[in-house]
CSV table of C-alpha atoms and ligand atoms in Angstrom, one decimal:
chain,number,residue,atom,x,y,z
G,1,MET,CA,13.8,14.9,-16.1
G,2,THR,CA,13.4,11.0,-15.0
G,3,PRO,CA,12.7,8.5,-18.0
G,4,LEU,CA,8.9,8.1,-16.6
G,5,GLU,CA,9.4,12.4,-16.8
G,6,SER,CA,10.0,12.2,-20.4
G,7,ILE,CA,7.6,9.4,-21.4
G,8,ILE,CA,4.6,11.5,-19.9
G,9,HIS,CA,5.6,14.3,-21.8
G,10,THR,CA,5.5,12.5,-24.7
G,11,GLU,CA,1.7,10.9,-23.9
G,12,ILE,CA,0.8,15.1,-22.7
G,13,SER,CA,2.1,16.0,-26.4
G,14,ALA,CA,0.3,13.3,-28.3
G,15,LYS,CA,-3.0,13.3,-26.4
G,16,GLY,CA,-3.5,16.4,-24.2
G,17,ALA,CA,-3.5,17.0,-20.6
G,18,MET,CA,-3.4,14.0,-18.7
G,19,ARG,CA,-5.8,13.0,-15.4
G,20,ILE,CA,-4.5,12.2,-12.4
G,21,ASP,CA,-5.9,8.7,-12.4
G,22,ARG,CA,-3.5,8.4,-15.8
G,23,TYR,CA,-0.7,10.2,-13.9
G,24,MET,CA,-0.9,8.0,-10.8
G,25,GLU,CA,-1.4,5.3,-12.6
G,26,LEU,CA,2.3,6.0,-14.9
G,27,CYS,CA,3.8,6.7,-12.1
G,28,LEU,CA,3.1,3.9,-9.7
G,29,SER,CA,2.8,0.9,-12.3
G,30,HIS,CA,4.9,1.6,-15.7
G,31,PRO,CA,6.0,-2.0,-16.2
G,32,GLU,CA,9.4,-0.3,-17.1
G,33,HIS,CA,10.1,2.5,-14.5
G,34,GLY,CA,6.6,2.5,-12.2
G,35,TYR,CA,8.1,3.1,-8.7
G,36,TYR,CA,6.5,-0.4,-7.0
G,37,MET,CA,8.1,-2.1,-10.3
G,38,THR,CA,11.6,-1.0,-9.8
G,39,ARG,CA,11.3,-1.4,-5.6
G,40,ASP,CA,11.3,-2.6,-2.8
G,41,PRO,CA,9.5,0.8,-1.1
G,42,LEU,CA,9.1,-0.1,2.7
G,43,GLY,CA,11.3,0.4,5.7
G,44,VAL,CA,12.9,2.4,7.7
G,45,ASP,CA,15.8,2.3,4.6
G,46,GLY,CA,12.8,2.9,1.8
G,47,ASP,CA,10.3,5.7,1.4
G,48,PHE,CA,7.7,4.4,4.4
G,49,THR,CA,6.6,2.6,7.0
G,50,THR,CA,3.3,0.2,7.1
G,51,ALA,CA,1.7,-0.8,10.1
G,52,PRO,CA,2.8,-4.8,10.0
G,53,GLU,CA,6.4,-3.5,8.7
G,54,ILE,CA,6.1,-1.3,12.8
G,55,SER,CA,5.5,-4.5,15.1
G,56,GLN,CA,3.9,-7.7,15.1
G,57,MET,CA,1.1,-7.2,17.0
G,58,PHE,CA,-0.7,-5.8,14.5
G,59,GLY,CA,-0.5,-8.9,11.8
G,60,GLU,CA,-1.0,-11.5,14.8
G,61,LEU,CA,-3.9,-9.1,15.8
G,62,VAL,CA,-5.3,-8.8,12.0
G,63,GLY,CA,-5.0,-12.7,12.0
G,64,LEU,CA,-7.1,-13.5,14.9
G,65,TRP,CA,-9.6,-11.8,13.6
G,66,LEU,CA,-9.2,-13.8,10.1
G,67,ALA,CA,-9.4,-16.6,12.2
G,68,GLN,CA,-13.1,-16.1,14.0
G,69,LYS,CA,-14.4,-14.8,10.9
G,70,TRP,CA,-13.0,-18.4,10.1
G,71,LEU,CA,-14.7,-19.7,12.5
G,72,ASP,CA,-18.1,-17.9,11.9
G,73,LEU,CA,-18.5,-18.8,8.8
G,74,GLY,CA,-18.3,-22.7,10.2
G,75,SER,CA,-15.2,-23.4,9.5
G,76,PRO,CA,-15.3,-24.2,5.7
G,77,ALA,CA,-12.9,-26.8,5.0
G,78,ALA,CA,-11.7,-24.7,2.2
G,79,PHE,CA,-11.4,-21.5,1.8
G,80,ASN,CA,-9.4,-18.3,0.0
G,81,LEU,CA,-6.9,-16.4,2.0
G,82,VAL,CA,-6.3,-13.2,0.2
G,83,GLU,CA,-3.9,-10.5,0.1
G,84,LEU,CA,-4.4,-7.6,-1.9
G,85,GLY,CA,-0.9,-5.2,-2.1
G,86,PRO,CA,0.9,-7.7,0.3
G,87,GLY,CA,4.2,-5.0,-0.1
G,88,ARG,CA,6.9,-6.9,1.8
G,89,GLY,CA,5.0,-10.4,2.9
G,90,THR,CA,4.9,-9.3,6.2
G,91,LEU,CA,1.3,-9.2,7.2
G,92,MET,CA,0.6,-12.9,5.8
G,93,ALA,CA,3.5,-14.0,7.6
G,94,ASP,CA,2.0,-12.5,10.7
G,95,ILE,CA,-1.2,-13.5,10.6
G,96,LEU,CA,-0.1,-17.5,9.6
G,97,ARG,CA,1.9,-17.7,12.7
G,98,VAL,CA,-1.3,-16.6,14.1
G,99,GLY,CA,-3.2,-19.0,12.4
G,100,ALA,CA,-1.2,-22.1,12.9
G,101,THR,CA,-3.0,-22.3,16.3
G,102,VAL,CA,-6.5,-22.3,15.3
G,103,PRO,CA,-7.0,-25.9,14.4
G,104,GLY,CA,-7.5,-26.5,10.7
G,105,PHE,CA,-7.5,-23.2,9.9
G,106,LEU,CA,-4.2,-23.4,8.4
G,107,ASP,CA,-5.1,-26.5,6.1
G,108,ALA,CA,-8.4,-25.1,5.1
G,109,ALA,CA,-6.5,-22.3,3.6
G,110,GLN,CA,-5.8,-21.1,-0.2
G,111,ILE,CA,-3.4,-18.2,0.3
G,112,LEU,CA,-3.4,-15.9,-3.2
G,113,MET,CA,-1.7,-13.4,-3.3
G,114,ILE,CA,-2.8,-9.9,-5.5
G,115,GLU,CA,0.2,-8.2,-6.3
G,116,SER,CA,1.3,-6.5,-9.1
G,117,SER,CA,4.7,-5.3,-8.6
G,118,PRO,CA,7.2,-8.0,-9.6
G,119,VAL,CA,10.4,-7.0,-7.1
G,120,LEU,CA,7.3,-7.6,-4.2
G,121,ARG,CA,6.7,-10.3,-5.3
G,122,GLN,CA,9.8,-11.8,-5.0
G,123,THR,CA,10.6,-10.4,-1.4
G,124,GLN,CA,6.5,-12.4,-0.8
G,125,LYS,CA,8.0,-15.5,-1.9
G,126,THR,CA,11.2,-15.0,0.6
G,127,SER,CA,9.1,-13.9,3.2
G,128,LEU,CA,6.4,-16.7,3.0
G,129,ALA,CA,8.8,-19.9,2.1
G,130,GLY,CA,8.0,-22.5,3.8
G,131,HIS,CA,4.1,-22.0,3.0
G,132,ASN,CA,1.6,-22.8,-0.1
G,133,CYS,CA,0.7,-19.7,-1.6
G,134,SER,CA,-0.1,-18.2,-5.0
G,135,TRP,CA,-0.1,-15.1,-7.0
G,136,ILE,CA,-3.5,-14.1,-9.0
G,137,GLY,CA,-4.0,-11.6,-11.4
G,138,SER,CA,-7.5,-10.3,-9.9
G,139,ILE,CA,-10.3,-11.3,-8.0
G,140,ALA,CA,-12.7,-12.9,-10.3
G,141,GLU,CA,-9.5,-15.6,-10.9
G,142,LEU,CA,-10.4,-16.9,-7.3
G,143,PRO,CA,-11.7,-19.9,-7.3
G,144,ALA,CA,-15.1,-20.5,-5.7
G,145,LYS,CA,-14.9,-20.9,-2.3
G,146,PRO,CA,-15.5,-18.6,1.0
G,147,SER,CA,-12.6,-15.9,0.4
G,148,LEU,CA,-11.1,-13.4,3.7
G,149,PHE,CA,-9.3,-11.1,2.3
G,150,VAL,CA,-7.0,-9.0,3.9
G,151,ALA,CA,-5.8,-5.1,2.4
G,152,ASN,CA,-3.1,-2.8,4.4
G,153,GLU,CA,-2.2,0.8,2.5
G,154,PHE,CA,-3.3,-1.1,-0.8
G,155,PHE,CA,-6.3,1.5,-1.6
G,156,ASP,CA,-4.5,5.0,-1.1
G,157,ALA,CA,-2.2,3.7,-3.8
G,158,LEU,CA,-4.6,3.3,-6.4
G,159,PRO,CA,-5.0,6.1,-9.0
G,160,ILE,CA,-8.3,8.9,-7.9
G,161,ARG,CA,-9.5,12.3,-10.0
G,162,GLN,CA,-9.8,15.4,-8.7
G,163,PHE,CA,-12.0,18.0,-9.7
G,164,GLN,CA,-12.4,20.9,-8.8
G,165,ASN,CA,-15.6,24.1,-8.5
G,166,LEU,CA,-14.2,26.7,-9.9
G,167,GLY,CA,-16.5,29.8,-10.4
G,168,ASP,CA,-19.3,27.3,-9.7
G,169,VAL,CA,-18.5,25.4,-12.6
G,170,TRP,CA,-16.7,21.3,-11.7
G,171,LEU,CA,-14.1,21.5,-14.0
G,172,GLU,CA,-11.7,18.1,-13.8
G,173,ARG,CA,-8.0,18.7,-12.4
G,174,VAL,CA,-5.1,17.0,-15.3
G,175,VAL,CA,-1.1,17.1,-15.7
G,176,LYS,CA,-0.5,19.4,-18.7
G,177,LEU,CA,2.6,21.1,-20.0
G,178,ASP,CA,3.8,24.6,-19.2
G,179,GLY,CA,6.8,25.4,-20.5
G,180,GLY,CA,8.0,22.4,-21.3
G,181,LYS,CA,7.6,21.1,-17.9
G,182,LEU,CA,4.7,19.8,-16.0
G,183,ALA,CA,2.1,21.8,-14.3
G,184,PHE,CA,-1.8,21.3,-13.1
G,185,GLY,CA,-4.4,22.3,-15.2
G,186,HIS,CA,-7.9,21.8,-15.7
G,187,VAL,CA,-10.1,20.7,-18.7
G,188,LYS,CA,-14.0,21.0,-18.5
G,189,THR,CA,-16.0,17.7,-17.5
G,190,ASN,CA,-19.3,15.4,-17.7
G,191,GLN,CA,-19.3,14.2,-14.2
G,192,ALA,CA,-22.3,14.5,-11.8
G,193,GLY,CA,-22.8,14.4,-8.7
G,194,PHE,CA,-21.2,16.6,-6.9
G,195,PRO,CA,-22.2,17.3,-3.4
G,196,LEU,CA,-23.8,20.5,-3.1
G,197,GLY,CA,-22.9,23.9,-1.2
G,198,LEU,CA,-19.2,23.4,-1.6
G,199,PRO,CA,-17.2,26.5,-1.7
G,200,ASP,CA,-15.1,28.2,-5.0
G,201,GLY,CA,-12.4,26.5,-5.4
G,202,ALA,CA,-12.4,23.0,-3.2
G,203,ILE,CA,-11.4,19.5,-5.0
G,204,VAL,CA,-13.3,16.4,-5.0
G,205,GLU,CA,-11.4,13.1,-5.1
G,206,ILE,CA,-13.2,9.7,-6.4
G,207,SER,CA,-11.3,6.8,-7.3
G,208,GLU,CA,-13.5,4.5,-9.8
G,209,VAL,CA,-10.5,1.8,-9.5
G,210,ARG,CA,-10.9,1.7,-5.9
G,211,ARG,CA,-14.4,1.3,-5.9
G,212,GLY,CA,-13.8,-1.8,-8.4
G,213,PHE,CA,-11.7,-3.4,-6.5
G,214,ALA,CA,-13.9,-3.0,-3.7
G,215,LYS,CA,-17.0,-4.2,-5.7
G,216,ALA,CA,-15.7,-7.1,-6.9
G,217,ILE,CA,-14.4,-8.1,-2.4
G,218,ALA,CA,-18.3,-7.1,-2.0
G,219,GLY,CA,-19.5,-9.4,-5.4
G,220,LYS,CA,-16.9,-12.2,-4.0
G,221,ILE,CA,-18.6,-12.1,-0.6
G,222,LYS,CA,-22.0,-12.1,-1.9
G,223,SER,CA,-21.8,-14.9,-3.6
G,224,ASP,CA,-19.4,-17.8,-2.1
G,225,ASP,CA,-19.5,-16.2,1.6
G,226,GLY,CA,-16.4,-14.8,3.4
G,227,ALA,CA,-15.5,-11.4,5.0
G,228,ALA,CA,-12.5,-8.5,4.0
G,229,LEU,CA,-10.8,-6.3,6.4
G,230,ILE,CA,-9.5,-3.2,5.1
G,231,PHE,CA,-7.3,-0.8,6.7
G,232,ASP,CA,-5.8,2.7,5.9
G,233,TYR,CA,-5.7,6.5,5.9
G,234,GLY,CA,-7.9,8.2,5.3
G,235,ASP,CA,-12.0,9.5,6.2
G,236,VAL,CA,-15.6,8.1,5.9
G,237,SER,CA,-16.6,11.1,4.4
G,238,GLY,CA,-13.7,13.5,2.3
G,239,SER,CA,-12.8,16.6,-0.1
G,240,GLY,CA,-9.9,18.2,-0.5
G,241,ASP,CA,-7.1,18.0,-2.1
G,242,THR,CA,-5.0,14.7,-0.6
G,243,LEU,CA,-2.4,13.8,-3.6
G,244,GLN,CA,0.9,13.8,-1.8
G,245,ALA,CA,4.2,12.6,-3.4
G,246,VAL,CA,6.9,10.9,-0.6
G,247,ALA,CA,10.1,9.9,-1.3
G,248,VAL,CA,12.5,9.0,1.9
G,249,HIS,CA,9.8,9.5,4.9
G,250,ALA,CA,9.3,13.2,3.7
G,251,CYS,CA,6.7,14.7,1.5
G,252,THR,CA,7.9,15.7,-2.0
G,253,ASP,CA,6.1,17.3,-5.0
G,254,VAL,CA,3.5,15.3,-7.0
G,255,LEU,CA,4.9,16.2,-10.4
G,256,SER,CA,8.9,17.1,-9.4
G,257,LYS,CA,10.3,12.8,-9.7
G,258,PRO,CA,7.9,11.0,-11.5
G,259,GLY,CA,8.3,7.4,-11.2
G,260,ASP,CA,10.6,7.4,-7.8
G,261,ALA,CA,8.3,9.0,-5.0
G,262,ASP,CA,5.3,7.2,-4.2
G,263,LEU,CA,1.7,8.8,-5.0
G,264,THR,CA,-1.1,8.4,-2.7
G,265,ALA,CA,-4.2,9.9,-1.5
G,266,HIS,CA,-6.2,9.8,1.5
G,267,VAL,CA,-9.3,6.7,1.2
G,268,ASN,CA,-12.7,7.9,1.0
G,269,PHE,CA,-14.4,5.4,3.3
G,270,GLY,CA,-17.4,6.7,2.3
G,271,GLU,CA,-17.1,5.7,-1.1
G,272,LEU,CA,-15.3,2.8,-0.8
G,273,ALA,CA,-19.0,1.6,1.6
G,274,GLY,CA,-20.5,2.8,-1.9
G,275,ALA,CA,-19.4,0.5,-4.0
G,276,VAL,CA,-19.7,-2.4,-1.3
G,277,ALA,CA,-23.2,-1.4,-0.4
G,278,ASP,CA,-25.0,-4.9,-1.0
G,279,CYS,CA,-22.7,-6.0,2.0
G,280,ALA,CA,-22.5,-4.7,5.2
G,281,ALA,CA,-19.6,-2.6,5.9
G,282,HIS,CA,-18.7,-1.3,9.1
G,283,ALA,CA,-15.6,1.5,9.7
G,284,THR,CA,-13.7,2.1,12.3
G,285,THR,CA,-10.6,4.1,13.8
G,286,GLN,CA,-7.2,1.8,13.5
G,287,GLY,CA,-6.5,2.8,17.4
G,288,GLN,CA,-10.3,1.4,18.6
G,289,PHE,CA,-10.1,-2.0,16.7
G,290,LEU,CA,-6.5,-2.7,17.6
G,291,ALA,CA,-7.6,-1.9,20.9
G,292,ALA,CA,-11.2,-3.9,21.1
G,293,MET,CA,-9.2,-6.9,19.6
G,294,GLY,CA,-6.7,-7.0,22.6
G,295,ILE,CA,-3.5,-5.3,21.6
G,296,ALA,CA,-2.6,-4.0,25.5
G,297,ASP,CA,-2.9,-7.0,26.5
G,298,ARG,CA,-0.7,-8.1,23.6
G,299,ALA,CA,1.7,-5.5,24.2
G,300,SER,CA,2.4,-6.6,27.8
G,301,ARG,CA,2.5,-10.3,27.3
G,302,LEU,CA,5.5,-9.8,25.0
G,303,LYS,CA,7.3,-7.5,27.2
G,304,GLU,CA,7.4,-10.7,29.8
G,305,GLY,CA,10.5,-11.2,30.3
G,306,LYS,CA,12.5,-8.5,27.9
G,307,SER,CA,14.5,-5.8,29.0
G,308,ALA,CA,13.7,-2.4,30.0
G,309,LYS,CA,14.9,-1.3,26.6
G,310,ASP,CA,13.0,-3.6,24.5
G,311,ALA,CA,10.1,-3.5,26.2
G,312,GLU,CA,10.2,0.1,25.2
G,313,ILE,CA,10.2,-0.6,21.6
G,314,ILE,CA,7.5,-2.8,22.1
G,315,ASP,CA,6.1,0.0,24.0
G,316,ALA,CA,6.5,2.7,21.1
G,317,ALA,CA,5.4,0.7,18.7
G,318,LEU,CA,2.0,0.4,20.1
G,319,ARG,CA,1.9,3.7,20.7
G,320,ARG,CA,2.6,4.4,16.6
G,321,LEU,CA,0.2,1.5,15.8
G,322,THR,CA,-2.8,3.1,18.5
G,323,ASP,CA,-2.1,6.7,19.7
G,324,PRO,CA,-4.3,9.1,18.1
G,325,SER,CA,-1.7,12.0,17.5
G,326,GLU,CA,0.2,9.0,15.8
G,327,MET,CA,-1.7,6.1,12.9
G,328,GLY,CA,-4.2,5.7,15.6
G,329,THR,CA,-6.6,7.9,14.3
G,330,LEU,CA,-5.8,8.8,10.9
G,331,PHE,CA,-5.7,5.3,10.2
G,332,LYS,CA,-9.1,3.4,10.1
G,333,ALA,CA,-10.2,0.1,9.4
G,334,MET,CA,-13.9,-1.4,7.5
G,335,SER,CA,-15.0,-5.0,7.6
G,336,VAL,CA,-17.1,-5.7,4.7
G,337,THR,CA,-19.0,-8.7,4.9
G,338,ARG,CA,-22.9,-10.3,3.3
G,339,ALA,CA,-25.7,-8.0,4.9
G,340,ASP,CA,-26.4,-10.7,7.5
G,341,ALA,CA,-23.9,-11.3,9.3
G,342,PRO,CA,-23.3,-10.5,12.8
G,343,LYS,CA,-21.1,-7.6,13.6
G,344,PRO,CA,-17.0,-8.2,13.1
G,345,PRO,CA,-15.1,-8.2,16.4
G,346,GLY,CA,-13.1,-4.9,16.7
G,347,PHE,CA,-16.3,-2.8,15.4
B,401,SAH,N1,0.4,-3.8,2.3
B,401,SAH,C1,1.7,-3.4,2.5
B,401,SAH,C2,2.3,-2.8,1.3
B,401,SAH,C3,1.3,-1.4,1.1
B,401,SAH,S1,2.0,-0.5,-0.2
B,401,SAH,C4,2.0,-3.4,3.3
B,401,SAH,O1,1.3,-2.4,4.4
B,401,SAH,O2,3.2,-3.3,4.6
B,401,SAH,C5,0.9,-0.9,-1.2
B,401,SAH,C6,1.4,-2.2,-2.0
B,401,SAH,O3,0.4,-2.7,-3.4
B,401,SAH,C7,2.5,-3.0,-2.1
B,401,SAH,O4,2.9,-3.8,-2.7
B,401,SAH,C8,2.0,-2.3,-3.9
B,401,SAH,O5,3.8,-2.9,-4.8
B,401,SAH,C9,0.6,-2.6,-4.1
B,401,SAH,N2,0.0,-2.6,-5.6
B,401,SAH,C10,0.1,-1.2,-6.0
B,401,SAH,N3,-1.1,-1.3,-7.0
B,401,SAH,C11,-1.4,-2.7,-6.9
B,401,SAH,C12,-2.1,-2.8,-8.0
B,401,SAH,N4,-3.1,-2.5,-8.9
B,401,SAH,N5,-2.6,-4.3,-7.8
B,401,SAH,C13,-1.7,-4.9,-7.0
B,401,SAH,N6,-0.5,-4.8,-6.1
B,401,SAH,C14,-0.7,-3.4,-5.9
């Protein structure tokens, strides 16, 4: 039994069946045994690989997008450049390298990271050495300035709740103890507003934590101006059980290794758009976004003067990021801007 598993057993014995969002919160963020608190899970030696870790092209195009938004905002002399869940700091490092080519952009940027993991905060400090970054606990702490936000694979790591239609009654899915082992079960719920016409057994996921982050981003953009660029896997609407556990690049059972496997769920971009309804939200696939931002040209430039082997590595990264059979279609990009702002590049 993992140390976290016995903590979960104790909490269920004391308080009864545990909601999925509480289970995810403990598995990912328990201060001592939470998955992100104890390790750097990224890269070939870790449990999963993300777009910025696949190729510098991703962060460079994101950097161009952010710099363009800064120009569109009228090149404010001071703004917050905010990343949520910055992982190893690779994306921000690529953004800043590109940002240095846009006169005034870096001087105006106050770089602020929202990161709950002490291990990853340390890695970010190393990756971003030489840059003036600070780490804050929440969006509410941001200074009163325009803010440009970026988040890649952050929202999928935030806790969700699950509800299931069983015999025309919606019940909440929970984690309970069954013969001394963790098992899924159901409890009654007061939750209302489920989509009509879903078949018996259908599962619907919601995330109050994701909505909270999205609302806070939109509130900041509305009050002080700015924009956000969010990438994740998921769809614009959705139902079904998407909760998954991954360890060492392979799917594993959600309940079998609490704290030792990454737990994520697909992001429902419709839910996020609903939470930022005071602002304008645009969504497209990651493949289309990167194509519109010029990733093919960037790959050609990077291949100039390279060996056939290195050129093949760049082509493979391009395929992985954009091909519909790889990350191109499953992953989505979403922008959030003020309601009266023009449609941003890439959408
Ligand atoms: N954006 C990075 C890492 C993605 S993994 C990349 O693309 O490579 C998810 C990241 O979100 C990690 O850095 C994790 O520690 C962080 N994270 C997860 N939940 C968080 C929370 N509630 N608050 C702040 N950071 C969180």
